[in-house]
Short mmCIF file of C-alpha atoms in Angstrom, two decimals:
data_model
loop_
_atom_site.label_atom_id
_atom_site.label_comp_id
_atom_site.label_asym_id
_atom_site.label_seq_id
_atom_site.Cartn_x
_atom_site.Cartn_y
_atom_site.Cartn_z
CA UNK A 907 34.52 43.52 18.94
CA UNK A 908 30.92 42.26 18.47
CA UNK A 909 31.84 38.55 18.09
CA UNK A 910 34.69 36.23 19.07
CA UNK A 911 36.43 34.08 16.49
CA UNK A 912 34.83 30.93 17.58
CA UNK A 913 31.38 32.47 17.03
CA UNK A 914 32.47 33.54 13.57
CA UNK A 915 33.80 29.74 12.90
CA UNK A 916 30.78 28.31 14.19
CA UNK A 917 28.42 30.41 12.05
CA UNK A 918 30.48 29.83 8.88
CA UNK A 919 31.10 26.16 9.54
CA UNK A 920 28.20 24.80 11.68
CA UNK A 921 24.94 26.95 11.69
CA UNK A 922 23.93 25.86 8.35
CA UNK A 923 24.04 26.67 4.59
CA UNK A 924 21.05 28.93 3.82
CA UNK A 925 21.99 32.42 3.99
CA UNK A 926 19.46 35.08 3.24
CA UNK A 927 21.45 38.18 2.13
CA UNK A 928 19.50 41.30 2.93
CA UNK A 929 20.17 44.11 0.45
CA UNK A 930 21.50 42.01 -2.23
CA UNK A 931 20.46 43.04 -5.86
CA UNK A 932 22.10 42.51 -9.41
CA UNK A 933 24.04 45.58 -8.92
CA UNK A 934 27.55 44.19 -9.45
CA UNK A 935 29.12 47.32 -7.93
CA UNK A 936 27.71 46.65 -4.55
CA UNK A 937 29.67 44.92 -1.88
CA UNK A 938 26.67 42.56 -1.33
CA UNK A 939 27.01 41.05 -4.83
CA UNK A 940 30.70 40.19 -4.27
CA UNK A 941 30.17 38.70 -0.80
CA UNK A 942 27.33 36.55 -1.95
CA UNK A 943 29.37 35.19 -4.70
CA UNK A 944 32.15 34.39 -1.99
CA UNK A 945 29.44 32.63 0.13
CA UNK A 946 28.37 30.61 -2.89
CA UNK A 947 31.91 29.53 -3.63
CA UNK A 948 32.28 28.44 0.07
CA UNK A 949 29.12 26.11 -0.36
CA UNK A 950 26.38 28.24 0.89
CA UNK A 951 22.96 28.62 -0.80
CA UNK A 952 22.35 32.39 -1.07
CA UNK A 953 18.71 33.89 -0.85
CA UNK A 954 18.81 37.48 -2.14
CA UNK A 955 16.39 39.85 -0.10
CA UNK A 956 15.73 43.11 -1.82
CA UNK A 957 12.41 45.24 -2.53
CA UNK A 958 12.89 44.58 -6.16
CA UNK A 959 13.47 40.76 -5.48
CA UNK A 960 15.50 39.92 -8.65
CA UNK A 961 17.39 36.89 -9.38
CA UNK A 962 21.04 37.19 -8.34
CA UNK A 963 23.87 34.65 -8.76
CA UNK A 964 21.21 32.47 -10.29
CA UNK A 965 19.03 32.47 -7.10
CA UNK A 966 15.47 33.86 -6.99
CA UNK A 967 15.17 36.89 -4.80
CA UNK A 968 12.39 37.91 -2.27
CA UNK A 969 11.19 41.25 -1.27
CA UNK A 970 11.50 40.45 2.38
CA UNK A 971 12.65 37.74 4.83
CA UNK A 972 8.91 37.23 5.50
CA UNK A 973 8.39 36.23 1.88
CA UNK A 974 10.86 33.52 1.92
CA UNK A 975 8.88 30.22 1.95
CA UNK A 976 11.48 28.26 3.64
CA UNK A 977 13.84 28.56 6.75
CA UNK A 978 17.03 30.47 6.37
CA UNK A 979 20.06 29.63 8.60
CA UNK A 980 21.89 32.88 8.67
CA UNK A 981 20.62 36.43 7.67
CA UNK A 982 23.53 38.48 6.40
CA UNK A 983 22.66 42.20 6.66
CA UNK A 984 23.80 44.85 4.10
CA UNK A 985 21.61 47.93 5.07
CA UNK A 986 22.22 50.92 6.80
CA UNK A 987 22.61 50.59 10.53
CA UNK A 988 19.25 52.55 11.10
CA UNK A 989 17.58 49.77 9.43
CA UNK A 990 19.49 46.76 10.69
CA UNK A 991 17.79 46.37 13.95
CA UNK A 992 14.46 45.74 12.14
CA UNK A 993 16.16 43.26 10.02
CA UNK A 994 17.43 41.37 13.06
CA UNK A 995 14.02 41.53 14.68
CA UNK A 996 12.65 40.06 11.32
CA UNK A 997 15.28 37.25 11.42
CA UNK A 998 14.35 36.22 14.89
CA UNK A 999 10.72 36.07 13.79
CA UNK A 1000 11.78 33.91 10.85
CA UNK A 1001 13.42 31.47 12.73
CA UNK A 1002 16.94 32.02 11.67
CA UNK A 1003 19.86 30.52 13.68
CA UNK A 1004 22.22 33.43 13.41
CA UNK A 1005 22.46 37.06 12.11
CA UNK A 1006 25.57 38.96 10.58
CA UNK A 1007 25.75 42.50 10.43
CA UNK A 1008 28.40 43.46 7.67
CA UNK A 1009 31.23 45.83 8.06
CA UNK A 1010 30.01 49.22 9.09
CA UNK A 1011 26.56 47.99 10.17
CA UNK A 1012 26.22 48.46 13.84
CA UNK A 1013 23.25 48.58 16.20
CA UNK A 1014 24.32 47.68 19.71
CA UNK A 1015 20.58 47.21 20.97
CA UNK A 1016 19.75 44.89 18.13
CA UNK A 1017 22.81 42.86 18.89
CA UNK A 1018 21.87 42.52 22.43
CA UNK A 1019 18.06 41.64 21.49
CA UNK A 1020 19.35 39.39 18.92
CA UNK A 1021 21.61 37.36 21.29
CA UNK A 1022 19.04 37.39 24.20
CA UNK A 1023 16.59 35.76 21.62
CA UNK A 1024 19.16 32.87 21.44
CA UNK A 1025 20.66 33.64 18.00
CA UNK A 1026 24.50 33.94 17.21
CA UNK A 1027 25.39 37.34 16.17
CA UNK A 1028 28.21 38.91 14.30
CA UNK A 1029 28.46 42.65 13.75
CA UNK A 1030 30.78 44.76 11.81
CA UNK A 1031 32.64 41.98 10.11
CA UNK A 1032 32.46 40.34 6.67
CA UNK A 1033 32.38 36.63 5.84
CA UNK A 1034 34.37 37.35 2.71
CA UNK A 1035 37.13 38.39 4.97
CA UNK A 1036 36.70 35.76 7.51
CA UNK A 1037 36.24 32.66 5.31
CA UNK A 1038 39.81 33.03 3.98
CA UNK A 1039 41.25 33.33 7.45
CA UNK A 1040 39.39 30.00 8.47
CA UNK A 1041 40.94 28.38 5.57
CA UNK A 1042 44.46 29.76 6.64
CA UNK A 1043 44.03 28.22 10.28
CA UNK A 1044 42.83 24.85 8.76
#
């Protein structure tokens, strides 16, 4: 377990409403597309981050975290585990408050670095699964 329920709750409810979704494209068959829609319905502003930088769910995309001209609160990572550590490091450099690695995205060294930098971190979990659990506990 790479995050306790309290960390999950804090990120979803208290960390901020601007979520950069790394790996989000307009491909409706990808998990990132569906999860970003859930985040929007939960009241989050999503910021697509993808090399092709298209508009997704009505939001302008950016090629990288460094290209986003405003602060993001949470960086939600939908890339392969071997690339995720670099994204976590970029999130720290960009001033994010938290990093969320999706289901199956695991990099224990990145987890430790990110937490050591003072950011909240969740790994190998999905906000689209956790949001209904929050609502069930309310």
